[in-house]
CSV table of C-alpha atoms in Angstrom, one decimal:
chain,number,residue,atom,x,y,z
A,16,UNK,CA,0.0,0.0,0.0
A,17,UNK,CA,2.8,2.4,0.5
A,18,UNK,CA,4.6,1.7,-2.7
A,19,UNK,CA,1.2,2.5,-4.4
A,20,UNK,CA,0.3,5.6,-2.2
A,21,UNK,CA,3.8,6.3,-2.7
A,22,UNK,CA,3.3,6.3,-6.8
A,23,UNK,CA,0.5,7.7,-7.1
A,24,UNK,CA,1.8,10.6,-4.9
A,25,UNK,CA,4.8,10.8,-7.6
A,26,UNK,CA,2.5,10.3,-10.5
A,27,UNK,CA,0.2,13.8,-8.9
A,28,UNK,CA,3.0,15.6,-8.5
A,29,UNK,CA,4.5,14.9,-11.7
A,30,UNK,CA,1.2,16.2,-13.2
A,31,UNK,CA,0.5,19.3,-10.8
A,32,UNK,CA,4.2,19.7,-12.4
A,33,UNK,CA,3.2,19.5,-15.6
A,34,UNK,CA,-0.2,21.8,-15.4
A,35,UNK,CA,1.4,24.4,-14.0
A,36,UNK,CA,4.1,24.8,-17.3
A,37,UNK,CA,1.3,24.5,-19.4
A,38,UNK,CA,-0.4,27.3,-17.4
A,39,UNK,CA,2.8,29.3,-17.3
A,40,UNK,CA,2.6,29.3,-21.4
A,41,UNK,CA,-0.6,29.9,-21.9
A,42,UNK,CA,-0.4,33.3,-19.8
A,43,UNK,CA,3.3,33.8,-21.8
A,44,UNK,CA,1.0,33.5,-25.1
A,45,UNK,CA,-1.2,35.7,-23.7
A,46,UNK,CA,1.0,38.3,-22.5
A,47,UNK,CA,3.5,38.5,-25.3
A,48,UNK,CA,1.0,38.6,-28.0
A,49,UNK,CA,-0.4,42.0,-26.3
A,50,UNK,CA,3.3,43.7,-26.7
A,51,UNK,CA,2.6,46.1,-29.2
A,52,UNK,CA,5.5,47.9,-31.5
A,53,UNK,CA,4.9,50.9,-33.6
A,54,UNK,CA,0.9,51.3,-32.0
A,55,UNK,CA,-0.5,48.4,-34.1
A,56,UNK,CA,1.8,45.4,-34.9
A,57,UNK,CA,2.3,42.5,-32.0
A,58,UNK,CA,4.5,39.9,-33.4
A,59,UNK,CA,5.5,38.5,-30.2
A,60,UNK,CA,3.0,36.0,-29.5
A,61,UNK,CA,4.0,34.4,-32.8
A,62,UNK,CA,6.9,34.4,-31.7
A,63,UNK,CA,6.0,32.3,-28.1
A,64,UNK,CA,4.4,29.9,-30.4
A,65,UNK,CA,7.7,29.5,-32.1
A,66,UNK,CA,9.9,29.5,-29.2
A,67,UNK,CA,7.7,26.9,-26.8
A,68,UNK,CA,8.7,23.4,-26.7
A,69,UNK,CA,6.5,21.3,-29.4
A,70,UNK,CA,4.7,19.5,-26.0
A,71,UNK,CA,3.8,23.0,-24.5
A,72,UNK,CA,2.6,25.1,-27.9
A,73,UNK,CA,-0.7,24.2,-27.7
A,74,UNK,CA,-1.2,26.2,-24.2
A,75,UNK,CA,0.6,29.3,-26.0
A,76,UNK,CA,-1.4,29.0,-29.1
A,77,UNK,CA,-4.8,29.3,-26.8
A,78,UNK,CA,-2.9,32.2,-24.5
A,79,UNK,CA,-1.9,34.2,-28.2
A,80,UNK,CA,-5.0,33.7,-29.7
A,81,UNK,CA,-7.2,35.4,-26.4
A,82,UNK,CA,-4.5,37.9,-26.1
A,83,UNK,CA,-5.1,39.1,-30.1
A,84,UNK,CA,-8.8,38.7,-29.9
A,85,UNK,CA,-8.8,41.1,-26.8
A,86,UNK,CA,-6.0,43.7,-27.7
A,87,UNK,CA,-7.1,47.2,-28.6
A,88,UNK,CA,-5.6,49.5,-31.3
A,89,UNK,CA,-4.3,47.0,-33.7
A,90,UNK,CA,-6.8,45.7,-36.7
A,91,UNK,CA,-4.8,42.3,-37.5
A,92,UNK,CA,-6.4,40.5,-35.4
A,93,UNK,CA,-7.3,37.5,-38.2
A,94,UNK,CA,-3.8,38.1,-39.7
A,95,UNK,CA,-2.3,37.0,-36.9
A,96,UNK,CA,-4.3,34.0,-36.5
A,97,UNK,CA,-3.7,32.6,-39.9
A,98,UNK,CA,-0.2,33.0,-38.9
A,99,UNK,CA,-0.5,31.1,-35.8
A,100,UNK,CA,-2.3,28.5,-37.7
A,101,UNK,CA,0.6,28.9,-40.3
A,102,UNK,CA,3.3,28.2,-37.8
A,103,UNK,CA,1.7,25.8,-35.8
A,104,UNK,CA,1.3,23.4,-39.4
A,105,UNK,CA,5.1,23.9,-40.1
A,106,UNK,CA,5.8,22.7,-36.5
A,107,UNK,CA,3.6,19.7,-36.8
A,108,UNK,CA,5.1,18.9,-40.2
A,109,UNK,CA,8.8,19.2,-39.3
A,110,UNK,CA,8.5,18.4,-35.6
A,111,UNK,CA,9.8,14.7,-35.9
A,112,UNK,CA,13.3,16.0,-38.3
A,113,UNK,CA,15.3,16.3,-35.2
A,114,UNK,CA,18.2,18.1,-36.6
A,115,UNK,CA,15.9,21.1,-37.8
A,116,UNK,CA,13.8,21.2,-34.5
A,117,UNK,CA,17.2,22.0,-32.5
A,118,UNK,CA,18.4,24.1,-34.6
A,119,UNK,CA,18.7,28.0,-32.8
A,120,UNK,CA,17.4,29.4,-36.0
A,121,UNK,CA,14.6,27.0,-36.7
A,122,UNK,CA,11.7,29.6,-34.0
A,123,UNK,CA,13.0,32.5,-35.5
A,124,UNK,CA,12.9,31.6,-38.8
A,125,UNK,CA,9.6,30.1,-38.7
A,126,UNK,CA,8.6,33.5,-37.2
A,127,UNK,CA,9.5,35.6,-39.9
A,128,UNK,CA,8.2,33.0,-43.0
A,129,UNK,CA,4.8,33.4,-41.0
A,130,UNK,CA,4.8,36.9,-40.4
A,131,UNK,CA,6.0,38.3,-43.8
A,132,UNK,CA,3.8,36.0,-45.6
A,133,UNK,CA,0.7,36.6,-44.0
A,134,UNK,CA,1.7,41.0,-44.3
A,135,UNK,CA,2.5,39.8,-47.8
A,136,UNK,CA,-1.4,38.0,-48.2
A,137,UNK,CA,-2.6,41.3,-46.8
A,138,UNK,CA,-1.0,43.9,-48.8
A,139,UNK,CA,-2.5,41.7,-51.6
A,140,UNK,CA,-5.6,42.8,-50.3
A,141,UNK,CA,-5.6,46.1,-49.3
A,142,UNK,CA,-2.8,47.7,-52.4
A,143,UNK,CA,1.1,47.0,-52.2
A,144,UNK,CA,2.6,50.2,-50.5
A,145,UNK,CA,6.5,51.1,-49.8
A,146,UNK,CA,5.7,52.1,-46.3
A,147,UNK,CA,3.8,48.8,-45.6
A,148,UNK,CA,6.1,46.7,-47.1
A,149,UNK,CA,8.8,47.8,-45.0
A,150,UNK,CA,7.1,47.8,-41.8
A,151,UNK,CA,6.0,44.2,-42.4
A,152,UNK,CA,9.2,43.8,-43.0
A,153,UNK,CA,10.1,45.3,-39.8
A,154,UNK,CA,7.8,43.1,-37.7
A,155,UNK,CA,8.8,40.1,-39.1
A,156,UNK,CA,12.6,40.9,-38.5
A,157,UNK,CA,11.6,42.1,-34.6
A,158,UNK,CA,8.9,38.7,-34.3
A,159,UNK,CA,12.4,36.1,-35.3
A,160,UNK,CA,14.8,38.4,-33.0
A,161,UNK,CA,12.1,37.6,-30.1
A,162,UNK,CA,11.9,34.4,-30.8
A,163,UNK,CA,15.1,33.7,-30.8
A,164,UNK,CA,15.7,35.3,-27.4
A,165,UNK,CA,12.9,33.6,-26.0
A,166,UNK,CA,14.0,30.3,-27.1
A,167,UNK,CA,17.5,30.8,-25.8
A,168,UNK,CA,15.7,31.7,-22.3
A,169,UNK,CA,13.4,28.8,-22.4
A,170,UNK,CA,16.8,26.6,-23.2
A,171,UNK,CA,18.6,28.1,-20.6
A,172,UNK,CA,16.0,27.7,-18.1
A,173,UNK,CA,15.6,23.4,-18.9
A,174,UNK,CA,19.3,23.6,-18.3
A,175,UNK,CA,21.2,22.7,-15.0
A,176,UNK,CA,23.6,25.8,-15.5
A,177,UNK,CA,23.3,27.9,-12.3
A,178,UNK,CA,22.5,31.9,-12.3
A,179,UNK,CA,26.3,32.5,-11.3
A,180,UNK,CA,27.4,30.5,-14.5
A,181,UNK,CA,25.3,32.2,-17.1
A,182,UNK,CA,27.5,33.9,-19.9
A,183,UNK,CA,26.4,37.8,-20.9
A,184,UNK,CA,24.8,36.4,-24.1
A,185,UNK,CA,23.1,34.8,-22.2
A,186,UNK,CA,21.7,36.7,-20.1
A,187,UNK,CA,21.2,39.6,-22.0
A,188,UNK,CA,18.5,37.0,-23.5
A,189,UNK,CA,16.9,36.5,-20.4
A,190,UNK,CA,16.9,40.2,-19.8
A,191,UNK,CA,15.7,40.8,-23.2
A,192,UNK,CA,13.0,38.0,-23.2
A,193,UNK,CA,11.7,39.7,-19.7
A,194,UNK,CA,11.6,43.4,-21.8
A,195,UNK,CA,9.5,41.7,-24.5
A,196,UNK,CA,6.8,40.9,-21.9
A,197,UNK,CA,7.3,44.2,-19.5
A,198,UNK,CA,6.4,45.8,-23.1
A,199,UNK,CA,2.6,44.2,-23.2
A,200,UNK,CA,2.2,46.2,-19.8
A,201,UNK,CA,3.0,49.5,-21.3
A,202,UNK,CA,-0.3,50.3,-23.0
A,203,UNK,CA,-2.2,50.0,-19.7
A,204,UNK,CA,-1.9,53.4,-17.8
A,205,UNK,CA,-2.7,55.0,-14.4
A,206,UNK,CA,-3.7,58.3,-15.0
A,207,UNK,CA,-1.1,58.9,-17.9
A,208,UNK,CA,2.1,57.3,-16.0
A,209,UNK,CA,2.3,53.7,-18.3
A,210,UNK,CA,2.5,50.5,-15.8
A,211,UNK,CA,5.6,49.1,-18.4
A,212,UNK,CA,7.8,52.2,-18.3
A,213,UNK,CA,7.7,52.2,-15.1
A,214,UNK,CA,8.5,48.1,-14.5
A,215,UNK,CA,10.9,48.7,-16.8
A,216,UNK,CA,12.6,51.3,-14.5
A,217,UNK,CA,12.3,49.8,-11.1
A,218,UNK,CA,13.9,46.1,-13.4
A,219,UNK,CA,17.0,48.2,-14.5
A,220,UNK,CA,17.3,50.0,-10.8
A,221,UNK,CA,17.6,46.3,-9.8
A,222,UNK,CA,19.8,45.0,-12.2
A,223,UNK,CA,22.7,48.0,-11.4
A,224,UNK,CA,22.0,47.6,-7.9
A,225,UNK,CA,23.0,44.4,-8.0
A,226,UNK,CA,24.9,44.4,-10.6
A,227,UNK,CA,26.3,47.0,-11.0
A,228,UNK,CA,28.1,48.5,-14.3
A,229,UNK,CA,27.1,45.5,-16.4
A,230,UNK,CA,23.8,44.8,-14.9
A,231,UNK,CA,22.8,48.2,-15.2
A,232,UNK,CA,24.0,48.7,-19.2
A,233,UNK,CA,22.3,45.7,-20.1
A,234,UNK,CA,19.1,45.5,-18.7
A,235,UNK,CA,19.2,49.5,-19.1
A,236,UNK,CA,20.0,48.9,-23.3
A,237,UNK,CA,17.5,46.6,-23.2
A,238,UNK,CA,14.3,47.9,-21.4
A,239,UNK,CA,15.0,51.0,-23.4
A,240,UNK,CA,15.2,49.2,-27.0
A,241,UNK,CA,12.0,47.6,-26.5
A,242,UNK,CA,10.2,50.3,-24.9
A,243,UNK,CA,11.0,53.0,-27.7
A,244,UNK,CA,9.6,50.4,-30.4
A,245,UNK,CA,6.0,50.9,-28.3
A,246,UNK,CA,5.6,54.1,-30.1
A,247,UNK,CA,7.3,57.2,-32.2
A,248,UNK,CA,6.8,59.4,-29.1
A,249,UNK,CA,9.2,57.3,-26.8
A,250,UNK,CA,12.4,56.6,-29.1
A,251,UNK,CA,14.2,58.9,-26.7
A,252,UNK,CA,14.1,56.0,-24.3
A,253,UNK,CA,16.4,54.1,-25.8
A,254,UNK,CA,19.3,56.5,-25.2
A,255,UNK,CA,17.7,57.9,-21.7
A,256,UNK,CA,17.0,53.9,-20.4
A,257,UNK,CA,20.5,52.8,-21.2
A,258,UNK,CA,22.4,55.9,-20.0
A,259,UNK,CA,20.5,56.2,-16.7
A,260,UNK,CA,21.4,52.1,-16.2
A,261,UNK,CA,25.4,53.0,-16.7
A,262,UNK,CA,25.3,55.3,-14.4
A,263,UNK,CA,23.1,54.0,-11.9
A,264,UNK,CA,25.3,50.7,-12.3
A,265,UNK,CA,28.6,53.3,-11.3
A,266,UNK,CA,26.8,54.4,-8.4
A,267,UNK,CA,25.1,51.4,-7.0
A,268,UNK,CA,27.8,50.9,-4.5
A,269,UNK,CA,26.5,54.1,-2.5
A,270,UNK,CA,23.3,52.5,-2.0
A,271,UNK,CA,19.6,52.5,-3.7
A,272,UNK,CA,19.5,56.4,-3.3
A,273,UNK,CA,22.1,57.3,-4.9
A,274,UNK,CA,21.6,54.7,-7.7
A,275,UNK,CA,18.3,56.2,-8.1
A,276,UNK,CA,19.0,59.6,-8.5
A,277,UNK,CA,21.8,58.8,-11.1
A,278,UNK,CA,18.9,57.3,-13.2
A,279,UNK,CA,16.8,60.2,-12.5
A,280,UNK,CA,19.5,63.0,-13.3
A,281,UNK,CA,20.5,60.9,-16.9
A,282,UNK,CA,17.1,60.0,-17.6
A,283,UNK,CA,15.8,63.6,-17.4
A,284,UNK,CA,19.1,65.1,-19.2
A,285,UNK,CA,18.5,62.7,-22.7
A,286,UNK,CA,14.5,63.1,-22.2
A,287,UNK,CA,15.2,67.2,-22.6
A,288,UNK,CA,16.4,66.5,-26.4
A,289,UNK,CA,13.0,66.0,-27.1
A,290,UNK,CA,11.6,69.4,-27.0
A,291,UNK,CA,8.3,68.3,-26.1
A,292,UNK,CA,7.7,69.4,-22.3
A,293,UNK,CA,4.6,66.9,-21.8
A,294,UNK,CA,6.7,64.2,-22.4
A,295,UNK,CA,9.6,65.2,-19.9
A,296,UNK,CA,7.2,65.8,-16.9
A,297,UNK,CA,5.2,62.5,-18.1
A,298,UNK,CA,8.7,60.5,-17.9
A,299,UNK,CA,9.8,62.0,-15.2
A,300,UNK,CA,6.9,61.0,-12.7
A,301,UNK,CA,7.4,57.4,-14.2
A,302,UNK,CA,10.8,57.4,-13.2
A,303,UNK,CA,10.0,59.1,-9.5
A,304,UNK,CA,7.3,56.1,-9.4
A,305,UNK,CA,9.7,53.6,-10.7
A,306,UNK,CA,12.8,55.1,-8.0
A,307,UNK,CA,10.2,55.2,-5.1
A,308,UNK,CA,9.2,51.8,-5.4
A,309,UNK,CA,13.1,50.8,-6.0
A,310,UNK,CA,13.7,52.1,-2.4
A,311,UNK,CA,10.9,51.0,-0.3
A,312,UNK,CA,11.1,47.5,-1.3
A,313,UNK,CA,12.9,45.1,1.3
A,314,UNK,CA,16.6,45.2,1.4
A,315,UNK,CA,17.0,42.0,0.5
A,316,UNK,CA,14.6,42.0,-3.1
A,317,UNK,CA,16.8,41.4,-5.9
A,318,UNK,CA,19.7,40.3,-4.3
A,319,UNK,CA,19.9,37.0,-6.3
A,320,UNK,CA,20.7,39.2,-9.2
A,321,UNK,CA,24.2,39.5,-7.3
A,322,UNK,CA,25.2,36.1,-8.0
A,323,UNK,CA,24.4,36.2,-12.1
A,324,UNK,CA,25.6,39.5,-12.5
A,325,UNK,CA,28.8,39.3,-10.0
A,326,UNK,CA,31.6,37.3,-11.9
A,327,UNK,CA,31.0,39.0,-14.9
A,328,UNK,CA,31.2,42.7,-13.4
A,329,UNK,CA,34.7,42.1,-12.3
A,330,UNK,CA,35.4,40.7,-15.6
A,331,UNK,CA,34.5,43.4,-17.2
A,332,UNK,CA,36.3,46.1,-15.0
A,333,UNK,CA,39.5,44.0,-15.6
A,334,UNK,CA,39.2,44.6,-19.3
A,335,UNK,CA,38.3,47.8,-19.0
């Protein structure tokens, strides 16, 4: 009786185990396929679809396909369908060639046969135009680069590597694949401060406090690529999100303070070039949001960022 209550105990946990991943993809589908660039194009829950594991792309398909039926301000809702349905037939067909499946090019280039065709099938329809030719172009390019990031992080994280032996490649994936999913949050607003700018800023904060130079440039270059693709209005981000993580990097050994108002100081400096005052005030209470929520956190929040970020500081200050 033991051995079977002992089995079947095994056997429950190994399925709990099993529902919860599936859960975790379908809420990935969902999320990234609401991660909007340029207003109106989400490629990113293609992407998801490309990146999950073959057992695990059914969940992201159902998560992607909610997420584009209920996303606002973008009319391709039944283009990217077919382009689910697209990828999901190339995956079933090619699924049992081994050497293809692991390939690290097979999700992304999956991605962008799907997306480019299906904006190809829709210029058909609506009249070829320069301008929409190369912003399919464009989503199809960003919709491979995310999955390739996302199928490096989901590789990494079926791995036994631990955080302190992760290479910058790779995580600047991780970091990267976390962006990609911040972004979906930065259409949803209190008041007019944007819930995604303002994870993005307390993410980098953490990343330079803890680890410092290199922590802070990468998740700082990141968050800011991917947030100033949300829109025309924010490309100032990139330059202002990666600037503020240097330097709040250099200054993260004087505490979360001073780290803090580094960000603040650089961030407002680049966000100036813009000329448009609104703006500036607008980023600047995201950033006081971001820094007050950095600081009144436990001490100890983030600190595991320490051990992935820590080896690979000290590198870097050697070589510098």
């Amino acid at each position: 009786m033991r051995i079977r209550g002992g089995c079947g105990q095994a056997f429950g946990n190994i399925a709990s185990r099993g529902a919860f991943v599936q859960i975790v993809y379908f809420i990935s589908g969902f999320i990234a396929s609401r991660a909007a660039v340029f207003g109106s194009y989400a490629p990113f829950g293609i992407s998801i679809m490309a990146a999950a594991p073959f057992k695990n792309m059914l969940a992201s398909v159902f998560g992607a396909a909610i997420g584009y039926c209920t996303i606002s301000g973008t009319g391709n809702t039944i283009r990217y369908v077919t382009a689910m349905i697209a990828l999901a037939a190339i995956r079933w067909t090619l699924n049992d060639i081994a050497r293809i499946r692991k390939s690290k090019l097979f999700a992304p280039i999956i991605t962008f046969m799907a997306l480019i065709a299906t904006g190809l099938a829709m210029m058909s329809v609506s009249g070829f135009s320069g301008r929409s030719m190369v912003l399919y172009m464009i989503e199809a390019v960003l919709g491979s680069s995310g999955a390739y990031f996302l199928s490096r992080t989901i590789t990494i994280s079926y791995g036994t590597k631990s955080l302190g032996m992760l290479s910058i490649p790779e995580i600047s994936c991780l970091v990267l694949s976390l962006c990609i999913m911040i972004l979906s949050f930065s259409s949803i607003t209190i008041g007019s401060l944007s819930i995604g700018r303002i994870l993005s800023v307390v993410a980098i904060l953490f990343c330079a406090r803890y680890g410092s130079i290199s922590g802070g440039a990468i998740a700082g270059i990141s968050a800011g690529i991917v947030m100033s693709l949300s829109s025309s209005e924010m490309s100032f981000l990139a330059g202002s999100y990666a600037f503020g993580g240097l330097m709040a990097g250099m200054f993260s050994t004087a505490g979360r303070l001073a780290s803090a108002i580094a960000f603040i100081l650089c961030n407002g400096i680049i966000s100036m070039q813009t000329g448009d005052l609104t703006l500036v005030i607008l980023g600047l209470y995201e950033v006081l949001a971001a820094s007050l929520i950095f600081i009144i956190l436990p001490k100890d929040t983030g600190r595991f960022l320490g051990a992935i970020f820590m080896e690979k500081d000290s590198d870097t200050r050697c070589e510098g």
